[in-house]
């Protein structure tokens, strides 16, 4: 397999970014290339470089780049002058997507949800979810968790734990309490017990919540994976205290952790689920908020948005659901590859005295510091592997390979990762030993 | 010209919407058809109906549906496996779009802005704008205006005036004060004076603002158009009191009111501008926040989002800027059509004792009540014209025809509108007279 | 009449204040004396100085210092081991006060109010008032007015207009909108119309209010006196929009503007009234929140406070109500003296091209700037007159003489005020003329 | 010793309360008598009843009712026309109080604090404390604890844990996070560790705090006493994270727990201390906020209040400090009595399988439920003992006897308490056994 990274000095002047793009850009700093083409697990730069993509758009490209089935469906749709933009008008594309959602996803799983097409971003799906929870319950407080990430608009940002992101708000973020996630205080403290005690105590200062919002695996917060037992406890606590349970499945859903939803076979059903990222299948902006029909208490247009019906995304999402989720083949592959990934990471971690995080195809290795992690991902990039970090201190090197990756490609990427991790940590050890 | 509306009873069962789509949907209620194809100013349903589109995705389709130039650019890009999703990585598509923005739009207008790719929705662009203003000024209050509409996520929703939309928040909306827009208290009260007095008064209870956010024409709030003098006053007030001026040009920009920006040739330059809707040109989700380079004080990733680099939209936006804005032809056409539109509406209004609103190709007629307006738009739809309402009481019938509409098509649509308006108001008069 | 100011240089070292009292102290800076005794309208320092008191504890000493009737009642009570502190237990003192309130004040005025003993400060009475309004209406927004002052705890401070005081909060002050007071935009703009328009407009951004809180004369905000017509309009607007009308009568009540309540004979009845300052009669901490019985929807202890039953204040308040308000003599005197005061101030203002403010015995003169006002009050103090300023820029010299002042004493104080005003403004004119 | 309770049926009609006093009243419901006289530990009703007072104004009457030394000082002051009300003017009474505070309290303890005379209520002292902390640190969040009680105005109420009291706000209470108090999760969880972990974690969602506010013994929250080690940890955590430590000593201070301050000899010094309740000594409204001189960054009048200089309270507080705190006698008595109280309660608790709470003369017994506690206090009242409950469920019967109580009186009261506790619990046992 050919991986062909290109050194950045060959790159022609790109002053247009300096002149016209805000300094808020981030990934383009660590990967200073100009990309122009991508297919499957590969992304190409304009100097002929080819990179293996273990970032996958932060889990937006679970089916890889420009998957031929999805691409063809979209080309056909555009060629035929299919509706591109129609606000929330009914279109063939929307109807077909909804039918796929019903028959391919919901019915086989025994789930009865209504779909709300929010603005096509994850943060918008979260805003709609918490709005709905507040409306239905008549309460204001939302309980979120340490290290949770839910978006950057003010309502979702209030649910987000990261101090740097929170600080960007410029106003205090209110109406949310952040409680300790599963394992936050170590293995001996059951944080569900802590939450239950405070909610049951009329003098704890924790007001009655409208909702509890949780990721089953915290994508940005360090790939912490909650146990099924803990999640069932949280679901039960929500129910007992009249709060709605929102599972934010934006990063962990769409197959990343095995099932279509990350909470399948765990013994509880969320009241509300948010989806985005890999939902469109091809990386197009698309988001959904799903909820039990009894909760569908919106007035028409009470939450809306110009791009809430992204028909191109309906088309690719429809194709993705039917192509990948119609039988058990894809899911079996993902589970198998997830096990391969786990085995490789655990072996490496054991060798180096490190620990791993995550579940399914959403795993990482804790290398001890953000500095070490950045050194590793930089070294990987120089060898043609795109990979990023996660966690409160960016100390987790995370593997978010496309789910469609072949075993050989996965192994090739992990080889680079392993090599770079060993090198960087050995060098750090040498420095420390001097 | 053939307009072929179809009665809804011919439409096959669409229970999928009842079963699976949230009741929050709105436009599909007033236009109960299944649409499947669209080009130029026409949208087709699956029964062979053809409708003239005077809604244009609420000004998202200024260049009409599936404009052939944009469509071909997108087909070519997809066929060549161009990057679809790349977070904020540099891509050929992004570079080319930024170059078009610089050379076609900014330089000829003497504007020096940096572009921030926020999440691809208008509300996200607004959230980024007010975050930045709060960060740069260290202040918290934002001044917005009566009847303003800026989005549905909590930060933008706080800037929105509409009570029903605000009520959806489920929490009090803070850190924003709504001041009277130009003309709000009638022609004899200069509302800029009122604002100036309160800001200059240390005992007015109005805290020092981080920003003043304003639409030059209020798209959702009733097509109220502020005068250039008033806007200059507001710009001067913002400057004098250390606040940043944000022009929310999401609906009024991209040619809708004549120039690319709605504030051109008015004698002031906003500190921050938000764009979305017609920016991609083809209806794809895309939004920008522009600001003076000195304000570009973001930390990397301080505001981000999975879909902040929608490369498909870069491609169509790039094509749209180069195709429509490279010379003066398009803008001259728009101005001429805007004048035609104004003349027709004013004549009708004069005849019926009504009044008109708006500017450029963003105009409407105040028919006195939401009930009348709804009766008119329903009658129009039955005759094959898609048209909607605006305003605090939905009492304005608004014409948001694609800017590329031909004079004949515009006249045909206005004929339907005129006929239906006369009929509905005459019937109401008869009822009242009985 | 002997007024004997003492120069400050004779004053012994008072380092105890430098060492142990917070720099937050204010009046003691402008009046750097050590006071040790006071009766009637006179206050004495420890150097033998005697000062005429035109500040009267900011209207807390309407009956003067240590009025013999109140003083004797208190001495008798203490000597007899009357209950000093009893939380909210029933005591003879409380019962007698409530009976006086009922028979002397409420019944003759046809008012039917319940009394709530909040913590014994004005700010606490305001906090209780707005809490109750929010509870009863289920709404959150309170409408207050420009230049209003309602207290320094966070709930009341949010209703206060002054920027310096608001800034002390250290957090944004929410859930209150400040609307223009009567005359705020000059004589040609009816600010009640402005408020009505915004409340009637579902798109104005002004949420449905729980309460409108208003002072009939703004004590701290510049002695602005609202007209009865405007107040009736505000009362009607509150009623029409489902908001409770709170009159904050803390400074303007207890006879300061003529009647016991400042709103008597104006043709409207507030839903809630707050009282404090002169309520105890002798300057003891005491506050009341009065409201219509239908609004008395508190749960026991839902708002409480350790000092909510200040029995010493019950005793003196009881004595004050019975002594001063049992017949029409006192009120007639106050009205007559208010007219004298008005005539003197207006003559002076007319002479100097200035304007006056206020109503009853709560009047001032606008000397154009805070600097001039401070020069005048300093000059007055040097001549033995204690007098202070008010207004957004402290530009109003305000006369808050005890209501029991004799005509001669009032004239003596006004002579000093007039002399100092003329001198200061003449000197300023000379400086300006140079 | 004669205790002479009176049955309520002998009490004359008190319709004045029904007609004119708000239903918010609370203690007068459980003790439906009309009281008219009180001395030492005794309070008398108007039917000749005499009650032993184990409530002591919720620790406001640490020196008993109308202590002769304080009473005489006050009578002398009033008789001499001492200043009653002087805003924050310097008076002999204020100077003498500050000198007593300095020489009797601060210097012997090596404490260097400035005193701020806030409005004369505890809640006002707390509001001033958190305002100052926010101003000095430039931060907004305050950390308070489960079961904490700090007052009823909005700023202090946000720090209070009790749901019923919080609910009275009618608006969401923001800018405060409630963390678990010492022992909240049982003896095996060190809640200081939990707090430290969250503050050290940039992704915990807990923003950097301006202050940590804590009671060393939670008076309203159930007499939970924090250990010195835990308090030292909290002090260290505050310092490490740039937050100010506020000890709210309103109920636990003034000798209630042994020393004048409740934190003496614990090895840490708070940055800010609030005092109220027993500070005046005689039950007069009085409150203080003390802070390190470096923190005295107020502008003049930035926080003020009409009754901030309650001179009567200065007089009695001055007398109390000099009389009780000038030597070690009083404190030794209090400690000895506290030990007696502890021994009696612990013996009773051991007998009945119950547990005790508290420290010094601030102790209680957990009787398992609010119903049991109310039955016990009702039974006590019928036998002439005034005693109340505390805790999240009102399940703690609390003994807050005046500190000046004689050993015999203390024993007499405890005899009643013991008898009633045994009877009530035995009866409950019988009922349960049936």
Coordinates of C-alpha atoms in Angstrom, one line a residue, chain B:
Chain B
X1 CA -46.3 30.6 -19.7
X2 CA -47.8 27.5 -18.2
X3 CA -48.5 27.3 -14.6
X4 CA -50.1 24.0 -13.6
X5 CA -51.1 23.7 -10.0
X6 CA -52.5 20.4 -8.9
X7 CA -55.3 19.9 -6.4
X8 CA -54.1 18.0 -3.3
X9 CA -56.7 15.3 -3.5
X10 CA -54.8 13.6 -6.3
X11 CA -51.8 13.1 -4.1
X12 CA -51.1 9.6 -3.0
X13 CA -51.0 8.6 0.7
X14 CA -48.0 10.2 2.4
X15 CA -48.5 8.7 5.9
X16 CA -44.7 8.5 6.2
X17 CA -44.8 12.2 7.3
X18 CA -47.6 11.5 9.8
X19 CA -45.7 8.6 11.2
X20 CA -42.2 9.8 11.2
X21 CA -41.8 13.6 10.7
X22 CA -42.2 15.9 13.7
X23 CA -45.2 18.2 13.7
X24 CA -42.8 21.1 13.9
X25 CA -42.9 21.1 10.0
X26 CA -44.5 24.3 8.7
X27 CA -44.4 25.1 5.0
X28 CA -45.4 21.6 4.0
X29 CA -48.8 22.3 5.7
X30 CA -49.6 25.3 3.5
X31 CA -48.3 23.6 0.4
X32 CA -49.3 20.0 0.8
X33 CA -47.6 18.6 -2.3
X34 CA -44.8 16.2 -2.9
X35 CA -42.2 18.0 -4.9
X36 CA -39.6 16.2 -7.0
X37 CA -37.9 18.6 -9.4
X38 CA -37.0 22.2 -9.8
X39 CA -35.2 24.5 -12.2
X40 CA -35.0 28.2 -12.6
X41 CA -38.1 29.8 -11.0
X42 CA -40.1 26.6 -11.3
X43 CA -40.8 23.8 -8.9
X44 CA -42.6 20.6 -9.9
X45 CA -44.7 18.1 -7.9
X46 CA -45.0 14.4 -8.4
X47 CA -48.5 14.8 -10.0
X48 CA -47.2 16.9 -12.9
X49 CA -47.9 20.2 -11.3
X50 CA -45.7 23.2 -11.9
X51 CA -45.4 26.2 -9.6
X52 CA -43.9 29.6 -9.8
X53 CA -41.7 30.2 -6.8
X54 CA -42.0 33.6 -5.2
X55 CA -40.6 32.2 -1.9
X56 CA -37.2 31.1 -3.2
X57 CA -36.3 29.3 0.0
X58 CA -36.8 32.5 1.9
X59 CA -34.2 34.2 -0.3
X60 CA -31.9 31.2 -0.4
X61 CA -32.5 30.7 -4.1
X62 CA -31.6 34.2 -5.5
X63 CA -30.2 32.5 -8.6
X64 CA -33.2 30.2 -8.9
X65 CA -33.3 26.4 -8.6
X66 CA -30.4 24.4 -9.9
X67 CA -28.9 27.1 -12.0
X68 CA -27.1 25.3 -14.8
X69 CA -23.7 26.9 -14.2
X70 CA -23.7 26.1 -10.5
X71 CA -25.1 22.6 -11.2
X72 CA -22.4 21.8 -13.7
X73 CA -19.6 23.0 -11.4
X74 CA -20.9 20.8 -8.6
X75 CA -21.4 17.8 -10.9
X76 CA -17.8 18.2 -12.1
X77 CA -16.5 18.5 -8.6
X78 CA -18.3 15.4 -7.4
X79 CA -17.4 13.4 -10.4
X80 CA -13.7 14.2 -9.8
X81 CA -13.8 13.0 -6.2
X82 CA -13.3 16.5 -4.9
X83 CA -13.1 16.8 -1.2
X84 CA -16.6 16.6 0.2
X85 CA -15.9 17.0 3.9
X86 CA -12.6 18.2 5.3
X87 CA -13.4 20.0 8.6
X88 CA -11.4 23.1 8.1
X89 CA -8.6 21.7 6.1
X90 CA -7.4 23.7 3.2
X91 CA -8.8 22.5 -0.1
X92 CA -8.8 23.7 -3.7
X93 CA -12.4 24.5 -3.3
X94 CA -11.9 26.7 -0.3
X95 CA -9.0 28.5 -1.8
X96 CA -10.8 29.3 -5.0
X97 CA -13.9 30.5 -3.1
X98 CA -11.8 32.8 -0.9
X99 CA -10.1 34.2 -4.0
X100 CA -13.4 34.8 -5.6
X101 CA -14.6 36.5 -2.4
X102 CA -11.5 38.7 -2.3
X103 CA -11.3 39.6 -6.0
X104 CA -15.0 39.7 -7.0
X105 CA -16.6 41.0 -3.9
X106 CA -14.3 42.6 -1.3
X107 CA -11.7 44.5 -3.3
X108 CA -14.1 46.2 -5.8
X109 CA -16.1 47.4 -2.8
X110 CA -13.0 48.5 -0.8
X111 CA -13.8 46.1 2.0
X112 CA -11.2 44.4 4.1
X113 CA -12.8 41.5 5.9
X114 CA -11.6 38.1 7.1
X115 CA -14.0 35.2 6.6
X116 CA -14.9 32.7 9.3
X117 CA -16.5 29.5 8.2
X118 CA -18.9 28.8 11.0
X119 CA -21.3 25.9 11.0
X120 CA -23.3 26.2 7.7
X121 CA -26.4 27.8 9.1
X122 CA -27.3 31.4 9.5
X123 CA -27.9 31.0 13.3
X124 CA -24.4 29.7 13.7
X125 CA -23.0 32.7 11.8
X126 CA -24.9 35.0 14.2
X127 CA -23.7 33.0 17.3
X128 CA -20.1 33.4 16.1
X129 CA -20.6 37.1 15.5
X130 CA -21.9 37.9 18.9
X131 CA -19.4 35.6 20.6
X132 CA -16.6 37.5 18.9
X133 CA -18.1 40.9 19.8
X134 CA -18.4 39.9 23.4
X135 CA -14.8 38.5 23.4
X136 CA -13.3 41.6 21.8
X137 CA -15.2 44.2 23.9
X138 CA -15.3 42.3 27.1
X139 CA -18.9 43.2 27.4
X140 CA -22.0 41.1 27.6
X141 CA -25.0 43.0 26.4
X142 CA -26.1 42.9 22.7
X143 CA -28.6 45.4 21.3
X144 CA -31.0 44.0 18.8
X145 CA -34.2 45.5 17.4
X146 CA -37.9 45.0 17.5
X147 CA -39.1 42.6 14.9
X148 CA -35.5 41.4 14.3
X149 CA -34.9 37.7 13.4
X150 CA -31.5 36.2 13.8
X151 CA -31.9 32.5 14.4
X152 CA -33.1 29.8 16.6
X153 CA -30.2 28.6 18.7
X154 CA -30.1 30.2 22.1
X155 CA -27.6 32.9 21.5
X156 CA -29.2 34.0 18.2
X157 CA -32.7 33.5 19.5
X158 CA -32.1 35.9 22.3
X159 CA -31.6 38.5 19.6
X160 CA -34.8 37.5 17.9
X161 CA -38.0 39.5 18.7
X162 CA -40.8 37.1 17.9
X163 CA -42.5 36.0 21.1
X164 CA -43.6 32.5 19.8
X165 CA -40.0 31.7 18.7
X166 CA -38.6 33.1 22.0
X167 CA -41.0 31.1 24.0
X168 CA -39.6 27.9 22.5
X169 CA -36.4 28.5 24.4
X170 CA -37.8 27.2 27.7
X171 CA -35.4 29.4 29.6
X172 CA -35.3 33.2 29.9
X173 CA -33.2 34.8 27.1
X174 CA -30.7 37.1 28.5
X175 CA -27.9 39.5 27.7
X176 CA -29.8 41.2 24.9
X177 CA -32.0 44.3 24.8
X178 CA -34.4 44.9 22.0
X179 CA -34.6 48.5 21.0
X180 CA -37.1 50.1 18.5
X181 CA -36.2 49.8 14.8
X182 CA -36.3 52.6 12.4
X183 CA -39.8 53.9 12.1
X184 CA -41.1 51.6 14.9
X185 CA -42.9 54.5 16.7
X186 CA -44.0 56.1 13.5
X187 CA -42.5 58.8 11.3
X188 CA -42.3 61.4 14.0
X189 CA -40.0 59.5 16.4
X190 CA -36.4 59.1 15.5
X191 CA -35.6 55.8 17.3
X192 CA -31.8 56.4 16.8
X193 CA -32.2 59.4 19.1
X194 CA -33.9 57.3 21.7
X195 CA -31.1 54.7 21.6
X196 CA -28.5 57.4 21.8
X197 CA -30.1 59.0 24.8
X198 CA -30.3 55.8 26.7
X199 CA -26.7 54.8 25.9
X200 CA -25.4 58.2 26.9
X201 CA -27.3 58.1 30.2
X202 CA -25.4 56.3 33.0
X203 CA -28.7 55.7 34.8
X204 CA -30.9 54.3 32.0
X205 CA -30.4 50.7 33.0
X206 CA -29.1 49.9 29.5
X207 CA -25.6 48.5 30.1
X208 CA -22.7 49.2 27.8
X209 CA -23.2 47.0 24.7
X210 CA -20.7 44.6 23.1
X211 CA -22.6 44.9 19.8
X212 CA -25.5 46.3 18.0
X213 CA -27.0 43.7 15.5
X214 CA -29.3 44.9 12.8
X215 CA -30.9 43.9 9.5
X216 CA -31.1 46.6 7.0
X217 CA -34.4 45.1 5.8
X218 CA -36.2 42.9 8.3
X219 CA -37.0 39.7 6.4
X220 CA -39.0 37.9 8.9
X221 CA -40.1 40.9 10.8
X222 CA -42.3 42.4 8.1
X223 CA -39.9 43.7 5.4
X224 CA -39.3 46.9 7.3
X225 CA -36.5 48.7 5.5
X226 CA -34.3 51.0 7.5
X227 CA -33.3 54.3 5.9
X228 CA -29.6 54.9 5.2
X229 CA -29.6 57.9 7.5
X230 CA -30.9 55.8 10.4
X231 CA -28.3 53.1 9.7
X232 CA -25.5 55.6 9.6
X233 CA -26.8 57.0 12.9
X234 CA -26.7 53.5 14.4
X235 CA -23.2 52.9 13.1
X236 CA -22.1 56.1 14.6
X237 CA -23.8 55.3 17.9
X238 CA -22.1 51.9 18.0
X239 CA -18.7 53.4 17.4
X240 CA -19.2 56.2 20.0
X241 CA -20.2 53.8 22.7
X242 CA -17.5 51.2 22.0
X243 CA -19.9 48.6 20.5
X244 CA -19.3 46.6 17.3
X245 CA -21.9 47.0 14.5
X246 CA -23.1 43.6 13.2
X247 CA -25.1 43.7 10.0
X248 CA -27.0 40.5 9.7
X249 CA -27.2 40.2 5.9
X250 CA -28.4 36.7 5.8
X251 CA -31.6 37.5 4.0
X252 CA -31.0 40.9 2.6
X253 CA -27.6 40.2 1.2
X254 CA -26.4 38.3 -1.9
X255 CA -28.1 40.7 -4.2
X256 CA -31.6 40.6 -2.7
X257 CA -31.6 44.4 -2.1
X258 CA -29.5 45.3 -5.1
X259 CA -25.8 45.2 -4.1
X260 CA -24.0 42.1 -2.9
X261 CA -24.3 43.5 0.6
X262 CA -27.4 45.3 1.6
X263 CA -25.5 48.2 3.1
X264 CA -23.4 49.2 0.0
X265 CA -23.2 52.9 -0.8
X266 CA -24.9 53.8 2.5
X267 CA -21.8 55.5 4.0
X268 CA -20.9 53.1 6.8
X269 CA -19.0 49.9 7.1
X270 CA -20.1 47.3 9.6
X271 CA -17.5 45.7 11.9
X272 CA -19.0 42.3 11.4
X273 CA -21.3 40.9 8.7
X274 CA -23.2 37.6 8.6
X275 CA -24.1 35.8 5.4
X276 CA -25.9 32.6 4.6
X277 CA -29.0 31.7 2.6
X278 CA -28.1 32.6 -1.0
X279 CA -24.3 32.5 -0.4
X280 CA -23.9 29.0 -1.8
X281 CA -26.0 30.1 -4.7
X282 CA -27.7 26.7 -5.2
X283 CA -29.3 26.3 -1.8
X284 CA -26.6 24.3 -0.1
X285 CA -26.0 24.9 3.6
X286 CA -23.3 27.6 3.9
X287 CA -22.7 30.6 6.2
X288 CA -20.0 33.1 6.7
X289 CA -19.1 35.6 9.4
X290 CA -17.0 38.4 8.0
X291 CA -15.1 40.9 10.2
X292 CA -12.4 43.5 10.2
X293 CA -9.0 41.9 10.5
X294 CA -8.3 43.7 13.8
X295 CA -11.2 41.8 15.3
X296 CA -9.9 38.4 14.3
X297 CA -8.9 37.6 17.9
X298 CA -10.1 34.0 18.0
X299 CA -8.0 31.2 19.4
X300 CA -7.7 28.3 17.0
X301 CA -10.9 26.2 17.3
X302 CA -12.5 28.6 19.8
X303 CA -15.6 28.4 17.8
X304 CA -15.8 25.4 15.5
X305 CA -18.2 22.8 14.0
X306 CA -18.1 19.6 12.1
X307 CA -19.6 21.0 8.9
X308 CA -17.8 24.4 8.9
X309 CA -16.1 23.6 5.6
X310 CA -18.9 22.5 3.3
X311 CA -16.8 22.0 0.1
X312 CA -19.8 21.5 -2.2
X313 CA -21.0 24.9 -1.1
X314 CA -17.6 26.4 -1.7
X315 CA -17.8 25.1 -5.3
X316 CA -21.2 26.5 -6.0
X317 CA -20.6 29.7 -4.1
X318 CA -17.4 30.2 -6.0
X319 CA -19.2 29.7 -9.3
X320 CA -22.0 32.0 -8.3
X321 CA -19.7 34.8 -7.3
X322 CA -17.7 34.6 -10.5
X323 CA -20.8 34.1 -12.8
X324 CA -23.1 36.7 -11.4
X325 CA -20.9 39.3 -9.7
X326 CA -18.0 39.6 -12.1
X327 CA -19.6 42.5 -14.0
X328 CA -22.5 44.9 -13.6
X329 CA -25.0 43.1 -15.7
X330 CA -26.7 41.1 -13.0
X331 CA -27.0 43.9 -10.5
X332 CA -28.5 46.2 -13.1
X333 CA -31.1 43.5 -13.9
X334 CA -31.9 43.1 -10.3
X335 CA -32.3 46.8 -9.8
X336 CA -34.5 47.1 -12.8
X337 CA -36.7 44.2 -11.7
X338 CA -36.9 45.6 -8.2
X339 CA -38.3 48.8 -9.6
X340 CA -40.8 46.9 -11.6
X341 CA -41.8 45.0 -8.5
X342 CA -42.1 48.2 -6.5
X343 CA -44.2 49.9 -9.1
X344 CA -46.6 46.9 -9.4
X345 CA -47.0 46.6 -5.6
X346 CA -47.4 50.3 -5.0
X347 CA -50.1 50.6 -7.7
X348 CA -52.0 47.7 -6.2
X349 CA -51.6 49.1 -2.7
X350 CA -52.7 52.5 -3.8
X351 CA -55.8 51.0 -5.4
X352 CA -56.7 49.1 -2.3
X353 CA -55.7 51.6 0.3
X354 CA -52.9 49.4 1.6
X355 CA -49.2 50.1 2.1
X356 CA -46.0 48.4 0.8
X357 CA -42.8 47.5 2.5
X358 CA -39.3 46.6 1.6
X359 CA -36.4 47.4 -0.8
X360 CA -35.0 46.0 -4.0
X361 CA -36.3 42.5 -4.7
X362 CA -37.4 42.1 -1.1
X363 CA -40.8 43.7 -1.0
X364 CA -44.3 43.1 0.3
X365 CA -47.7 44.4 0.8
X366 CA -49.4 44.9 4.1
X367 CA -52.9 43.4 3.8
X368 CA -54.0 44.3 7.3
X369 CA -54.1 40.9 9.0
X370 CA -52.6 37.5 9.1
X371 CA -55.9 36.0 8.2
X372 CA -56.2 38.0 5.0
X373 CA -52.6 37.3 4.1
X374 CA -53.1 33.6 4.6
X375 CA -56.2 33.6 2.5
X376 CA -54.3 35.4 -0.3
X377 CA -51.3 33.1 -0.2
X378 CA -53.6 30.1 -0.2
X379 CA -55.4 31.4 -3.2
X380 CA -52.2 32.1 -5.0
X381 CA -51.0 28.6 -4.3
X382 CA -54.2 27.2 -5.8
X383 CA -53.3 29.2 -8.9
X384 CA -49.8 27.9 -9.0
X385 CA -47.9 30.6 -7.2
X386 CA -45.8 29.8 -4.1
X387 CA -45.7 32.9 -1.9
X388 CA -45.5 33.5 1.8
X389 CA -46.1 36.0 4.6
X390 CA -44.0 37.9 7.1
X391 CA -44.4 40.3 10.0
X392 CA -45.3 40.3 13.6
X393 CA -48.9 39.2 12.7
X394 CA -48.0 37.5 9.4
X395 CA -49.8 40.4 7.8
X396 CA -47.3 41.1 5.0
X397 CA -47.6 39.2 1.8
X398 CA -43.9 39.1 0.7
X399 CA -42.5 38.7 -2.7
X400 CA -39.1 36.9 -2.7
X401 CA -38.9 35.9 -6.3
X402 CA -35.6 34.6 -7.5
X403 CA -33.5 37.4 -8.8
X404 CA -32.9 35.7 -12.1
X405 CA -36.6 35.7 -12.9
X406 CA -37.5 37.1 -16.3
X407 CA -39.7 40.1 -16.6
X408 CA -42.5 38.0 -18.0
X409 CA -42.4 35.5 -15.2
X410 CA -42.3 38.2 -12.6
X411 CA -45.4 39.8 -14.3
X412 CA -47.2 36.5 -14.4
X413 CA -46.6 35.9 -10.7
X414 CA -47.7 39.4 -9.8
X415 CA -50.8 39.0 -11.9
X416 CA -51.8 36.0 -9.8
X417 CA -50.9 37.9 -6.6
X418 CA -52.9 41.0 -7.6
X419 CA -55.9 38.9 -8.6
X420 CA -56.0 36.9 -5.4
X421 CA -55.4 40.0 -3.3
X422 CA -58.3 41.8 -4.9
X423 CA -60.5 38.8 -4.6
X424 CA -59.7 38.1 -1.0
X425 CA -60.0 41.7 0.2
X426 CA -63.2 42.2 -1.8
X427 CA -64.7 39.1 -0.3
X428 CA -63.7 40.3 3.2
X429 CA -65.3 43.6 2.4
X430 CA -68.5 41.9 1.4
X431 CA -68.6 39.9 4.5
X432 CA -68.0 43.0 6.6
X433 CA -70.6 44.9 4.7
X434 CA -73.3 42.3 5.3

